Coordinates of C-alpha atoms in Angstrom, one line a residue:
M1 CA -21.6 15.9 93.0
S2 CA -22.1 19.2 94.7
G3 CA -25.8 19.1 94.1
Q4 CA -26.1 15.8 95.9
V5 CA -24.1 17.0 98.9
Q6 CA -26.3 20.2 99.0
G7 CA -29.5 18.1 98.8
I8 CA -28.4 16.0 101.8
A9 CA -27.5 19.1 103.7
Y10 CA -30.9 20.7 102.9
I11 CA -32.7 17.6 104.1
F12 CA -31.0 17.7 107.5
I13 CA -31.5 21.4 107.8
M14 CA -35.2 21.2 106.9
Q15 CA -35.7 18.4 109.4
A16 CA -34.0 20.3 112.1
L17 CA -36.3 23.3 111.5
G18 CA -39.4 21.1 111.9
R19 CA -41.3 21.8 115.1
P20 CA -43.5 19.5 117.1
L21 CA -47.2 19.7 116.3
S22 CA -49.4 21.9 118.4
P23 CA -52.2 20.2 120.5
T24 CA -54.7 21.4 117.9
Q25 CA -52.7 19.9 115.0
E26 CA -52.2 16.7 117.0
N27 CA -55.9 16.2 117.2
L28 CA -56.3 16.7 113.4
Q29 CA -53.3 14.6 112.2
V30 CA -53.8 11.0 111.3
C31 CA -50.2 9.8 110.8
S32 CA -49.4 9.0 114.4
N33 CA -50.2 5.8 116.1
S34 CA -48.5 3.6 118.7
T35 CA -46.0 2.2 116.2
S36 CA -44.8 5.5 114.9
T37 CA -43.3 6.5 118.2
S38 CA -41.4 3.2 118.5
T39 CA -39.9 3.6 115.0
G40 CA -39.0 7.3 115.6
A41 CA -41.2 8.6 112.9
E42 CA -42.8 11.6 114.6
P43 CA -45.1 14.0 112.7
K44 CA -43.8 17.6 112.6
D45 CA -45.0 21.0 111.6
M46 CA -42.8 21.8 108.6
T47 CA -44.1 25.3 108.0
V48 CA -40.8 27.0 108.9
S49 CA -38.9 24.6 106.7
V50 CA -41.1 25.3 103.7
L51 CA -40.7 29.1 104.2
V52 CA -37.0 28.8 104.6
F53 CA -36.7 26.7 101.4
A54 CA -39.0 29.1 99.5
G55 CA -36.8 32.0 100.6
M56 CA -33.6 30.2 99.4
A57 CA -35.2 29.3 96.1
S58 CA -36.4 32.9 95.6
L59 CA -32.9 34.2 96.5
A60 CA -31.3 31.8 94.0
A61 CA -33.8 33.0 91.3
I62 CA -33.1 36.6 91.9
V63 CA -29.3 36.1 91.9
L64 CA -29.6 34.2 88.6
I65 CA -31.7 36.9 87.0
I66 CA -29.4 39.8 88.1
F67 CA -26.0 38.3 87.6
F68 CA -26.5 35.9 84.6
N69 CA -25.3 38.0 81.7
T70 CA -24.6 35.8 78.7
E71 CA -23.3 36.8 75.3
Y72 CA -25.9 36.1 72.7
K73 CA -23.6 34.8 70.0
R74 CA -26.2 34.1 67.3
L75 CA -27.8 37.6 67.7
K76 CA -24.4 39.2 67.6
S77 CA -23.6 37.2 64.4
E78 CA -26.8 38.2 62.7
E79 CA -26.2 41.9 63.6
C80 CA -22.7 41.7 62.2
R81 CA -24.0 40.0 59.0
A82 CA -26.6 42.7 58.6
A83 CA -24.0 45.4 59.1
D84 CA -21.7 43.8 56.6
K85 CA -24.5 43.6 54.1
I86 CA -25.2 47.4 54.5
L87 CA -21.5 48.3 54.4
N88 CA -20.7 46.1 51.4
F89 CA -23.7 47.3 49.4
S90 CA -22.7 48.2 45.9
G91 CA -24.9 50.9 44.6
S92 CA -24.1 50.3 40.9
S93 CA -26.9 47.7 40.4
H94 CA -29.7 50.0 41.7
A95 CA -28.2 53.4 41.1
I96 CA -29.2 55.5 38.1
S97 CA -26.2 56.1 35.8
P98 CA -25.6 59.6 34.5
S99 CA -26.4 58.5 31.0
Q100 CA -30.0 57.5 32.0
I101 CA -30.7 61.0 33.3

């Protein structure tokens, strides 16, 4: 539920950051015609929006990398099992008895 609310908020924020096209860009764009102004669909320069969203995504990735410390349960279990194997090793099967010397 939180992700859906955040997605809606991001859409409104990104649209608010969109700027009108420059005259050079208006000459190159092909999505505007007489009907687009009547419906309210106006082409915008979304460069700032993309940069802001890329910054937020980068920040989220950095925070995840730095602060996500999980306990590796399987690795810990295997290390404990290996340590138990070493500590519980009975040397009688491989050791040389005094009578064999």
